[in-house]
Structures are given as structure tokens and as C-alpha cells.
Coordinates of C-alpha atoms in Angstrom, one line a residue:
Chain O
M1319 CA 265.2 173.1 92.3
G1320 CA 265.7 170.4 89.8
L1321 CA 269.1 169.4 88.5
L1322 CA 268.2 170.8 85.1
S1323 CA 267.5 174.3 86.4
I1324 CA 270.7 174.3 88.4
L1325 CA 272.6 173.4 85.3
R1326 CA 270.7 176.0 83.4
K1327 CA 271.7 178.6 86.0
M1328 CA 275.3 177.6 85.8
R1329 CA 275.2 177.8 82.1
Q1330 CA 273.7 181.3 82.3
K1331 CA 276.5 182.4 84.6
E1332 CA 279.1 181.2 82.2
K1333 CA 277.6 183.3 79.5
E1334 CA 278.0 186.6 81.3
M1335 CA 280.7 189.1 80.4
R1336 CA 281.8 192.3 81.9
L1337 CA 282.7 195.1 79.5
L1338 CA 284.2 198.5 80.4
V1339 CA 283.7 201.4 78.0
L1340 CA 286.3 204.0 78.3
G1341 CA 287.8 206.9 76.3
L1342 CA 288.2 210.7 76.5
D1343 CA 285.1 212.9 77.0
N1344 CA 283.2 213.6 73.8
A1345 CA 284.2 210.3 72.3
G1346 CA 280.6 209.0 72.1
K1347 CA 280.7 206.2 74.7
T1348 CA 277.2 206.7 76.1
T1349 CA 275.8 207.2 72.6
I1350 CA 277.3 203.8 71.5
I1351 CA 275.8 202.0 74.5
K1352 CA 272.4 203.7 74.1
R1353 CA 272.4 203.0 70.4
L1354 CA 273.2 199.3 71.0
N1355 CA 270.4 199.2 73.5
G1356 CA 268.0 200.9 71.1
E1357 CA 267.5 204.0 73.2
D1358 CA 267.0 207.6 72.2
I1359 CA 270.4 209.2 71.4
D1360 CA 269.3 212.8 70.8
T1361 CA 269.3 214.0 74.3
I1362 CA 272.3 212.5 75.9
S1363 CA 274.1 214.8 78.3
P1364 CA 277.9 214.4 79.1
T1365 CA 278.2 211.6 81.6
L1366 CA 278.8 212.9 85.1
G1367 CA 279.5 209.6 86.7
F1368 CA 278.8 206.3 85.1
N1369 CA 276.0 204.2 83.5
I1370 CA 275.5 200.5 83.8
K1371 CA 273.6 198.6 81.2
T1372 CA 272.9 194.9 80.8
L1373 CA 272.6 193.9 77.2
E1374 CA 271.9 190.6 75.5
H1375 CA 274.0 189.9 72.5
N1376 CA 274.6 186.6 70.7
G1377 CA 273.2 184.7 73.7
Y1378 CA 275.6 186.4 76.0
K1379 CA 274.6 188.6 78.9
L1380 CA 276.8 191.7 78.8
H1381 CA 277.3 193.9 81.8
V1382 CA 278.5 197.1 80.3
F1383 CA 280.0 199.9 82.4
D1384 CA 280.1 203.2 80.7
V1385 CA 282.3 205.6 82.7
G1386 CA 282.5 209.4 82.0
G1387 CA 285.7 210.6 80.2
Q1388 CA 286.3 214.0 81.8
K1389 CA 289.8 214.5 83.0
S1390 CA 288.7 215.0 86.6
I1391 CA 286.9 211.7 86.8
R1392 CA 289.4 209.6 84.9
T1393 CA 291.1 208.7 88.2
Y1394 CA 287.9 206.9 89.1
W1395 CA 288.2 204.5 86.1
R1396 CA 290.3 202.2 88.2
N1397 CA 287.3 201.5 90.5
Y1398 CA 285.8 199.5 87.6
F1399 CA 288.8 197.5 86.5
E1400 CA 288.1 194.4 88.7
Q1401 CA 287.0 191.3 86.7
T1402 CA 286.8 193.1 83.4
D1403 CA 286.6 190.7 80.5
G1404 CA 286.9 193.4 77.8
V1405 CA 287.7 197.0 77.3
I1406 CA 286.0 199.1 74.6
W1407 CA 288.1 202.1 73.9
V1408 CA 286.1 204.8 72.1
V1409 CA 287.8 207.5 70.0
D1410 CA 286.3 210.6 68.5
S1411 CA 287.8 210.2 65.1
A1412 CA 287.2 213.9 64.3
D1413 CA 289.2 215.1 67.3
R1414 CA 292.6 215.5 65.7
M1415 CA 293.8 217.8 68.4
R1416 CA 293.5 215.2 71.1
L1417 CA 294.7 212.1 69.3
K1418 CA 297.9 212.2 71.4
D1419 CA 295.9 212.5 74.6
T1420 CA 293.8 209.5 73.8
K1421 CA 296.9 207.5 72.9
D1422 CA 298.6 208.4 76.2
E1423 CA 295.5 207.5 78.2
L1424 CA 295.1 204.2 76.5
K1425 CA 298.8 203.3 77.0
S1426 CA 298.6 204.0 80.7
L1427 CA 295.4 202.1 80.9
L1428 CA 296.9 199.0 79.4
L1429 CA 299.7 199.0 82.0
E1430 CA 297.0 198.3 84.6
E1431 CA 297.5 194.9 86.1
R1432 CA 293.9 194.3 86.8
L1433 CA 293.1 194.6 83.1
A1434 CA 295.7 192.1 82.0
G1435 CA 294.1 189.5 79.8
A1436 CA 291.2 191.7 78.9
S1437 CA 290.4 192.0 75.2
L1438 CA 290.6 195.5 73.7
L1439 CA 288.3 196.8 71.1
V1440 CA 289.0 200.3 69.7
F1441 CA 285.9 202.0 68.2
A1442 CA 287.0 204.7 65.7
N1443 CA 283.7 206.5 66.3
K1444 CA 282.0 209.4 64.5
Q1445 CA 282.7 208.2 61.0
D1446 CA 279.6 210.1 60.0
L1447 CA 281.5 213.4 60.5
P1448 CA 283.3 214.9 57.5
G1449 CA 286.4 215.5 59.6
A1450 CA 286.8 212.0 60.8
L1451 CA 290.1 210.2 60.5
T1452 CA 290.0 206.7 59.1
D1453 CA 290.5 203.6 61.2
K1454 CA 293.9 203.2 59.6
Q1455 CA 294.9 206.7 60.7
I1456 CA 293.6 206.1 64.2
R1457 CA 295.4 202.8 64.4
E1458 CA 298.6 204.6 63.6
G1459 CA 297.9 207.5 65.8
L1460 CA 297.2 205.3 68.8
E1461 CA 300.2 203.0 67.9
L1462 CA 298.0 200.0 68.2
D1463 CA 300.5 197.8 66.4
S1464 CA 302.8 198.1 69.3
I1465 CA 300.4 196.5 71.7
V1466 CA 301.4 192.9 72.5
T1467 CA 299.9 192.5 76.0
H1468 CA 296.3 192.4 74.9
H1469 CA 294.2 191.0 72.1
W1470 CA 293.0 194.0 70.2
A1471 CA 291.0 195.1 67.2
I1472 CA 290.0 198.4 65.7
Q1473 CA 286.6 199.1 64.1
A1474 CA 285.5 202.2 62.3
C1475 CA 281.9 203.0 63.3
S1476 CA 279.3 205.6 63.8
A1477 CA 277.1 205.6 66.9
V1478 CA 274.7 208.0 65.2
T1479 CA 274.0 205.8 62.2
G1480 CA 274.7 202.5 64.0
E1481 CA 277.1 201.5 61.3
N1482 CA 279.5 198.7 62.3
L1483 CA 278.7 198.7 66.0
L1484 CA 277.5 195.1 66.0
R1485 CA 280.5 194.1 64.0
G1486 CA 282.8 195.4 66.7
M1487 CA 280.7 193.9 69.5
D1488 CA 280.8 190.5 67.7
W1489 CA 284.5 190.6 67.6
I1490 CA 285.1 191.4 71.3
I1491 CA 282.5 188.9 72.5
G1492 CA 283.9 186.2 70.2
D1493 CA 287.4 187.0 71.4
I1494 CA 286.4 186.8 75.1
A1495 CA 284.4 183.7 74.5
S1496 CA 287.2 181.9 72.8
R1497 CA 289.5 182.9 75.6
I1498 CA 287.2 181.7 78.4
Y1499 CA 286.4 178.4 76.7
L1500 CA 290.1 177.8 76.1
L1501 CA 290.7 178.0 79.9
E1502 CA 288.0 175.5 80.7
Chain J
M7 CA 265.0 204.0 63.2
S8 CA 265.2 204.8 59.5
S9 CA 262.3 206.6 57.9
S10 CA 261.3 203.8 55.6
E11 CA 260.9 201.5 58.5
D12 CA 258.9 204.1 60.3
Q13 CA 256.5 204.1 57.3
N14 CA 256.3 200.4 57.3
T15 CA 255.4 200.3 60.9
K16 CA 252.8 203.0 60.4
Q17 CA 251.3 201.2 57.5
Q18 CA 251.0 198.1 59.5
E19 CA 249.4 199.9 62.4
Q20 CA 246.7 201.2 60.0
F21 CA 245.8 197.7 58.9
S22 CA 246.0 195.7 62.1
G23 CA 245.9 198.0 65.0
K24 CA 249.0 198.0 67.2
P25 CA 251.4 195.4 65.8
S26 CA 252.9 192.9 68.1
K27 CA 256.6 192.4 68.5
E28 CA 256.3 189.1 66.6
T29 CA 254.6 190.5 63.5
V30 CA 257.1 193.4 63.3
A31 CA 259.9 191.0 63.6
Y32 CA 258.4 188.7 61.0
K33 CA 257.8 191.6 58.6
F34 CA 261.4 192.7 59.1
W35 CA 262.6 189.2 58.5
Q36 CA 260.7 189.0 55.2
E37 CA 262.0 192.3 54.0
F38 CA 265.5 191.4 55.1
Q39 CA 265.4 188.2 53.0
E40 CA 264.0 190.0 50.0
E41 CA 266.7 192.6 50.1
R42 CA 269.3 190.0 50.8
K43 CA 268.3 187.9 47.8
D44 CA 268.3 191.0 45.6
I45 CA 271.8 192.0 46.7
Q46 CA 272.9 188.4 46.2
K47 CA 271.5 188.6 42.6
S48 CA 273.4 191.8 42.0
I49 CA 276.6 190.1 43.1
D50 CA 275.9 187.1 40.9
D51 CA 275.3 189.4 38.0
L52 CA 278.6 191.2 38.4
S53 CA 280.4 188.7 36.2
T54 CA 278.2 189.7 33.2
K55 CA 279.0 193.4 33.6
S56 CA 281.8 195.2 31.8
K57 CA 285.1 195.5 33.7
S58 CA 285.1 199.3 33.8
L59 CA 281.9 199.3 35.7
I60 CA 282.8 196.8 38.3
T61 CA 284.3 199.1 40.9
K62 CA 281.3 201.4 40.8
L63 CA 278.9 198.5 41.0
C64 CA 280.7 196.9 43.9
E65 CA 280.5 200.2 45.8
E66 CA 276.8 200.4 45.2
I67 CA 276.3 196.9 46.4
L68 CA 278.4 197.6 49.5
V69 CA 276.3 200.7 50.2
R70 CA 273.2 198.5 50.1
I71 CA 274.8 195.9 52.4
N72 CA 275.7 198.6 54.8
L73 CA 272.2 199.9 54.7
L74 CA 270.8 196.5 55.4
E75 CA 273.2 196.2 58.3
K76 CA 272.0 199.5 59.7
K77 CA 268.4 198.4 59.4
T78 CA 269.3 195.2 61.3
T79 CA 271.0 197.2 64.0
D80 CA 267.9 199.3 64.3
A81 CA 265.8 196.2 64.5
T82 CA 267.7 194.6 67.4
I83 CA 265.1 196.1 69.7
Y84 CA 262.4 193.8 68.7
L85 CA 264.3 191.0 66.8
P86 CA 264.6 187.6 68.5
S87 CA 268.2 186.8 69.1
Y88 CA 268.1 183.9 66.7
D89 CA 267.0 186.2 63.9
Q90 CA 269.6 188.7 64.9
R91 CA 272.3 186.2 64.7
Q92 CA 271.1 184.9 61.4
S93 CA 270.9 188.3 59.9
I94 CA 274.4 189.2 61.0
L95 CA 275.8 185.9 59.6
Q96 CA 274.0 186.5 56.3
I97 CA 275.2 190.1 56.0
R98 CA 278.7 188.8 56.7
A99 CA 278.3 186.2 54.0
L100 CA 277.3 188.8 51.5
V101 CA 280.3 191.0 52.2
E102 CA 282.5 187.9 52.0
E103 CA 281.0 186.9 48.7
L104 CA 281.3 190.4 47.3
N105 CA 285.0 190.5 48.1
V106 CA 285.6 187.1 46.6
K107 CA 283.7 188.0 43.4
K108 CA 285.4 191.3 43.2
A109 CA 288.8 189.7 43.5
E110 CA 287.8 187.2 40.8
I111 CA 286.7 189.7 38.3
A112 CA 289.0 192.6 39.0
P113 CA 292.2 191.3 40.7
K114 CA 293.9 193.8 42.8
S115 CA 296.9 195.4 41.1
K116 CA 300.1 195.0 43.0
F117 CA 301.3 197.8 45.3
S118 CA 298.0 199.5 45.2
F119 CA 296.9 201.4 48.3
K120 CA 293.5 202.2 46.9
S121 CA 291.9 198.8 47.2
R122 CA 288.7 199.1 49.1
K123 CA 288.0 196.5 51.7
P124 CA 286.1 198.4 54.2
N125 CA 284.3 196.9 57.2
V126 CA 287.1 194.6 57.9
I127 CA 288.2 194.5 61.5
S128 CA 291.9 194.7 61.9
G129 CA 293.9 193.8 64.9
N130 CA 296.2 191.1 66.4
G131 CA 293.3 189.2 67.9
G132 CA 292.1 187.3 64.9
G133 CA 290.8 189.9 62.6
G134 CA 291.5 190.0 58.9
A135 CA 293.7 192.2 56.8
T136 CA 293.4 195.9 57.0
E137 CA 292.7 198.2 54.1
A138 CA 290.7 201.0 55.4
E139 CA 288.8 203.1 52.9
N140 CA 290.4 206.5 52.7
K141 CA 287.6 208.4 51.0
K142 CA 287.8 211.1 53.6
E143 CA 291.5 211.6 53.5
S144 CA 292.7 214.7 51.9
N145 CA 294.9 217.6 52.5
I146 CA 293.9 218.4 56.0
T147 CA 296.3 219.4 58.7
T148 CA 296.7 216.6 61.2
T149 CA 299.4 218.1 63.3
P150 CA 298.8 220.0 66.5
S151 CA 298.6 223.7 66.1
T152 CA 301.8 224.4 68.0
T153 CA 303.9 223.2 65.1
A154 CA 301.9 224.9 62.4
T155 CA 303.7 227.2 60.1
E156 CA 302.2 230.0 58.1
S157 CA 301.8 227.7 55.1
T158 CA 299.4 225.5 57.1
S159 CA 297.6 228.3 58.8
S160 CA 294.4 227.7 57.0
I161 CA 294.0 224.7 54.8
I162 CA 290.7 223.7 53.3
N163 CA 289.7 220.3 52.3
E164 CA 289.0 219.9 48.6
N165 CA 285.5 218.8 49.3
F166 CA 284.9 221.7 51.6
Q167 CA 284.3 219.3 54.5
V168 CA 286.8 220.4 57.1
I169 CA 288.0 223.9 57.7
T170 CA 291.0 224.3 59.9
L171 CA 291.9 227.8 61.1
N172 CA 294.9 228.3 63.2
N173 CA 297.7 230.7 64.1
K174 CA 295.9 233.9 63.1
Q175 CA 295.9 237.4 64.7
N176 CA 293.7 240.4 64.2
S177 CA 291.6 238.9 61.4
Y178 CA 288.0 238.7 60.3
L179 CA 287.4 235.0 59.4
A180 CA 284.1 234.1 57.7
V181 CA 283.0 230.8 56.5
N182 CA 281.4 232.3 53.4
S183 CA 284.8 233.3 52.1
Y184 CA 285.7 229.7 52.1
L185 CA 282.8 228.6 50.1
S186 CA 283.9 229.1 46.5
S187 CA 280.3 229.0 45.1
P188 CA 277.7 229.3 47.9
T189 CA 274.9 226.9 47.3
N190 CA 271.6 226.6 49.1
D191 CA 272.3 223.0 49.8
S192 CA 272.2 222.9 53.5
T193 CA 272.8 219.1 53.5
K194 CA 276.5 219.9 53.1
I195 CA 278.1 219.1 56.5
M196 CA 281.3 220.8 57.6
D197 CA 283.6 220.4 60.6
F198 CA 285.6 223.3 62.0
H199 CA 288.9 223.1 63.9
L200 CA 289.9 226.4 65.4
S201 CA 293.1 226.9 67.2
S202 CA 295.6 229.5 68.4
L203 CA 293.6 232.5 67.3
Q204 CA 294.0 236.0 68.8
N205 CA 291.8 239.1 68.4
C206 CA 289.8 237.5 65.7
F207 CA 286.2 237.7 64.7
I208 CA 285.0 234.3 63.4
N209 CA 281.7 234.2 61.6
L210 CA 280.6 230.6 60.9
V211 CA 277.0 231.5 60.1
S212 CA 276.0 230.2 56.7
K213 CA 272.7 228.9 55.3
S214 CA 274.5 226.8 52.7
I215 CA 276.0 224.4 55.3
T216 CA 275.3 222.5 58.4
I217 CA 278.0 222.3 60.9
G218 CA 279.0 218.8 62.0
A219 CA 281.2 219.6 64.9
I220 CA 283.5 222.4 66.2
H221 CA 286.8 221.8 68.0
I222 CA 288.3 224.9 69.6
K223 CA 291.6 225.3 71.4
G224 CA 293.6 228.3 72.5
L225 CA 291.5 231.3 71.5
K226 CA 292.1 234.7 73.1
N227 CA 290.1 237.8 72.7
C228 CA 287.9 236.3 70.0
V229 CA 284.3 236.3 69.0
I230 CA 282.6 233.3 67.4
L231 CA 279.2 233.4 65.8
A232 CA 278.0 230.0 64.6
G233 CA 274.8 228.4 63.3
P234 CA 273.4 225.2 64.8
V235 CA 275.8 222.3 65.2
N236 CA 274.7 218.8 64.4
S237 CA 276.7 217.2 67.2
S238 CA 279.0 218.7 69.8
I239 CA 281.3 221.6 70.5
L240 CA 284.5 221.0 72.4
I241 CA 286.5 223.9 73.9
Y242 CA 290.0 224.0 75.4
D243 CA 292.3 226.7 76.8
C244 CA 290.3 229.8 75.8
E245 CA 290.3 233.2 77.5
N246 CA 288.3 236.4 77.3
C247 CA 286.1 235.3 74.4
V248 CA 282.4 235.6 73.4
F249 CA 280.9 232.5 71.7
V250 CA 277.4 232.4 70.2
V251 CA 276.8 228.7 69.5
A252 CA 274.0 226.1 69.3
C253 CA 274.6 222.3 69.6
H254 CA 273.6 219.0 71.1
Q255 CA 276.5 218.7 73.5
F256 CA 278.7 221.5 74.9
R257 CA 281.9 220.8 76.8
M258 CA 284.4 223.5 77.9
H259 CA 287.7 222.8 79.6
T260 CA 290.5 225.0 81.1
S261 CA 289.0 228.3 80.0
K262 CA 288.3 231.6 81.8
Q263 CA 286.5 234.8 81.4
M264 CA 284.1 233.7 78.7
I265 CA 280.6 234.6 77.7
I266 CA 278.7 231.8 76.1
Y267 CA 275.4 232.5 74.3
L268 CA 274.3 229.0 74.1
H269 CA 271.6 226.7 72.8
A270 CA 272.3 223.2 74.0
T271 CA 269.8 220.3 74.0
S272 CA 271.7 218.5 76.8
H273 CA 273.3 219.8 80.0
P274 CA 276.5 221.8 79.1
I275 CA 279.5 220.9 81.1
I276 CA 282.6 222.9 82.3
E277 CA 285.8 221.6 83.8
D278 CA 288.7 223.6 85.2
C279 CA 287.0 226.8 84.2
D280 CA 286.4 230.1 85.9
K281 CA 284.5 233.3 85.4
I282 CA 282.2 231.9 82.8
K283 CA 278.9 233.5 82.0
F284 CA 276.1 231.6 80.2
A285 CA 273.3 233.3 78.2
P286 CA 270.6 232.1 75.8
Y287 CA 271.4 231.9 72.1
T288 CA 270.4 235.2 70.7
L289 CA 271.4 235.0 67.0
S290 CA 268.4 235.9 64.9
I291 CA 268.5 235.6 61.2
S292 CA 266.0 234.6 58.6
G293 CA 266.0 230.9 57.9
L294 CA 267.3 230.0 61.4
D295 CA 264.4 227.6 62.0
E296 CA 265.5 225.6 58.9
M297 CA 269.1 225.6 60.1
F298 CA 268.0 224.2 63.4
E299 CA 266.0 221.6 61.6
A300 CA 268.9 220.7 59.4
A301 CA 271.1 220.2 62.5
K302 CA 268.3 218.1 64.1
L303 CA 268.3 220.5 67.1
D304 CA 265.1 221.0 69.1
Q305 CA 264.6 224.7 69.2
K306 CA 262.3 224.5 72.2
N307 CA 264.8 222.6 74.4
N308 CA 267.6 224.8 75.7
K309 CA 269.5 223.8 78.7
Y310 CA 272.0 226.7 78.7
D311 CA 271.1 227.5 82.3
T312 CA 271.7 224.1 83.8
V313 CA 275.4 223.8 83.5
E314 CA 277.3 220.9 85.2
D315 CA 280.7 221.8 86.7
F316 CA 283.0 218.8 87.0
N317 CA 285.0 220.6 89.7
W318 CA 281.9 221.2 91.8
L319 CA 279.9 218.1 92.5
R320 CA 277.9 219.6 95.3
Q321 CA 274.4 220.8 95.8
Q322 CA 275.3 224.5 96.1
A323 CA 275.8 226.6 93.0
S324 CA 279.2 226.4 91.4
P325 CA 281.4 229.5 91.9
H326 CA 282.9 229.1 88.5
W327 CA 279.9 230.1 86.4
N328 CA 276.7 232.1 86.5
L329 CA 274.1 233.4 84.1
L330 CA 274.6 236.7 82.3
E331 CA 272.5 239.5 83.6
E332 CA 269.6 240.3 81.4
K333 CA 270.6 243.9 81.0
Y334 CA 273.9 242.9 79.4
L335 CA 272.2 240.5 77.0
R336 CA 273.3 241.3 73.5
K337 CA 270.8 240.6 70.7
D338 CA 272.3 242.2 67.6
W339 CA 275.3 240.5 66.1
P340 CA 277.3 241.9 63.2
L341 CA 276.8 239.4 60.5
I342 CA 278.2 241.4 57.6
N343 CA 281.8 241.6 56.6
I344 CA 283.9 243.7 59.0
D345 CA 286.8 245.8 57.7
D346 CA 290.2 245.6 59.2
S347 CA 289.9 249.2 60.4
E348 CA 286.7 248.5 62.3
L349 CA 287.7 245.0 63.6
K350 CA 289.4 246.3 66.7
N351 CA 286.5 248.5 67.7
V352 CA 283.9 245.8 67.1
L353 CA 285.9 243.2 69.1
C354 CA 286.5 245.7 72.0
E355 CA 282.9 246.6 72.1
I356 CA 281.7 243.0 72.3
L357 CA 284.4 241.7 74.6
E358 CA 284.4 244.5 77.1
Q359 CA 281.3 242.9 78.7
S360 CA 283.4 239.9 79.8
I361 CA 286.0 241.9 81.5

């Protein structure tokens, strides 16, 4: 192996990121990931365990862990915390009745030591539904402005139409990249 | 993939056999540049237009930019990463330019909360300012049902987009009564939020709407009839009910003694549930095929009988649910208005199956 290929390999390694996609059930986590990956989104069943996808975006290799959101499997989320660079928190913007639940889950998630330093992107998903709250309302509902422990951003989006998904991904990747390069 | 792109791809296939990834990507790139230049021109032309039109024109341009972005998202499958990056940068530049231009021509009035600056990420991590568009906001209840008073028991959005029904007993609730002037425009999408209802018959079947999503919480001794749902149905804390529903995804939590007549194109799931019976969707009305089509549901694909139980991740059948025996299968559903005097009898007759 020549020096160049070793360097290339190291370079490649640098450009890898690990993202965790979490949120309550019915938020649209799997749909977002499949949409980003260009897969069919019409026949997605509720996630029983987890999905792992490797996506390429802006020259970065993203290892995306999409873990089911049902109450009985939320306790397993912690198995995926290690070495996470970014958390994508997905909210069903039309689910007014569980806004408090999603706020509480997010709050307890951010207390997790192993996620310290991870960037947080909140996707206010399902903007295509008539009953969807705006990103501003979600931001208030989740009390995002009180978060000081993590870099965060909120992005209104629709996994069904694909609207603004890339914009959100751009932010979280940029944020992680700037953090990693700062350390070097 | 959008329909126009589908057509383009098809056309190309006719001319040159199966197109390679490169030609598709090249074609996309050309189209992208054309559209981008066109949008750019519209932005440049803004300063020549009259002030009263600016807001409207800006919105139109924004819609086009968003459409372009959507197409780009669709194209990520075959687009080389350099092109992807470039398109994203160029789209961003367009939005930026539009905002600058808009601020130039029509400066924001002070203390205005209506300024539209959508698609801007807000946050503490380096995003810009936040002014979310509030087009969907209206007089909808946002508080949980437990605090609801009589005055908020059923509030309808001005645009007939969200119907919230809560805190009702012994009532016949029909979607048609909430449509002031029934149209045949099935492109109208409505969401339903149902909570804290007892002894109610809820009829959400209407050819003039497509249902976007249904959220259900705390129903007791109720019957729901619903047409095809475009996305998902989410159910919490229900007891002794019969639901007749069709959707892409079906999730039910903390409920018991239910009969679900279901058409679901993905595996339905239950969690913390008991004594649930599943049956195929048996609603039959004229025009149902069109309603299924409008909700983008595949009528041939029904997974009502392959339920996943989150409390039973074993090979053996879950003890919490089973299929309704054929002899109990109900096929005639009362779709016409039910008088108060008859309501109790109708409900009893339908619900007694589940006891």
C-alpha cells in the first residue's frame, strides 16, 4: 500500500460521521431516512427494532441509526449513544396531543452523558399535513431555547415531499464538521 | 419522483433506449440551470414591478425555488456529489438574493410578525434569524383535551383543514355537518383529532375530502367510520370501540376490547393493548375506489392480519390480539344520519360484538 492510499484512507476515516435518528413513534424517522436515500416510502411499516443506513452527503460518509420510537423500545435507545456525532430529533408536527411527551423525552435524552457534545437537529416533520404546527410553535413547545448544552437547530420539513430535508442535513453536517476540525 | 421528471425520463427512454446515469444527471443539470436562470430573471425583474404586487410575486418565486429544491432532492439518487453540492449552493443563493431584493424593495415594517422568511434554520448553533411562516396557524385547539372546556369542545379551522372533536357524550358526529358547502373536490385534505369521547358515533366518511391523518385518544364505547387516510392513524387509551379505518400506517397503544376493521398497507402495530380483534375493511360505498386513489392507498395490499405486538416479540402468536371470526364480520354500516333516539340502540348493536 503506497503512502498516498494510506493518506487517502485516513482522510476517508475523518470524513465519517455517526448520526442517531430518534423521536416518538409515528414521527416519520424511517421515512426521512428512506427519502434521503431515495428509497420507496409508500410501504414503510412501523420500525420494530432499528435500521442502519450509510449515506453519502457533501463528501461525508454518514452512518445513520434509525431506532424505533415505541415506548417499549425507547429504553434501548441508549445502546446506540456511544460515539454519536449528531442527534436528529424528529417530531410529528401534526401530533398536538403528544407535544409534551416529545418535549419530555428530548429533555431526558439531552441529559445523557454519552451524547454530550453531539449536535442536535430537530426536524419539524409532516409539514405537508394540514394540522401541522409551524417550526416556531414546535420550537416553543419543545422549549428549545432553553437548551444550552448542545448546538441545536430546528428545520420545518416534509419527508413525503422531501422539502427542506437536505437543508437540515446540511446544517447538522456543517455543525459537526466545524466542531471536529476545531479540535484538530 | 415528480411526475414531470417521470415524463422526461420516459421521453428519453424512447429516444435512446435505457438512459445511463450520466445522461440523466446531465439532463437534470441542464434543466436545473434553465429553471435557475429563469427564477433569477424573475428576481431581477422584481424592481420593475409595482409595490402592491411584490409580496405575491415573491411568494410565487419562493414556491418555484422550493419546487426546484424538491426536484434536486429527488435527483440525489443519480446526481454526482459535485452537482448535488452545486445545486444546493445555487438554490441557497437564490433564496438569499430573493430575501435581499425583497428587503430592498419592500422594507419590513417595524413590529411586524407577518414577515415571511421561511426556510431559514433557526437555532443556537449558527443558524439565521427565525420568522417561521404561519400560514397554517389558525384557531385550532392546541391544549390537551383534559383542560378543554365546553367552548373548545369542537373548533373548526377556518380553512376546514383540521377538525378537533373532544369532550362529547352520546352524540352523532358526522364530518359532513362540518363542511359548510360540500364540494366534490377530493383534493381537500383534512386532519382529525378526536379525544375524550363517550358513547359517540363518529362518521368521517365523505367523498369531498381526503383525510390526512387521524389522532385518537381516550374514546370509550364509540364507533368510528372513516374513509381512506393519506398517512397514519395513531390511537391511545381507547376502550370498547369499533373502528372502521384505512391507512398507510396503523399504531394503537394502551387500548383494550376493540374491534378494528382495517385496511393498512404496512404492518399494523399494537403496544400495551389487550383483547383486540382485527378484521378486513368492509366499508362499501360508491366511489370508494376513487377515495383510495386520492389517499394513495393500494387497495390490493392489506396487511390487517399481520399485526406486530411490541409487547410480544416472540415467534408464537401474541395473546393480545386475534382475528375476528368470519361469522361476526359486519358488512353493512349505517352511513346516514342517526337520530338521538336511535343512537343508543345503534351503538349497542355494533358494540355488543366486542364484549
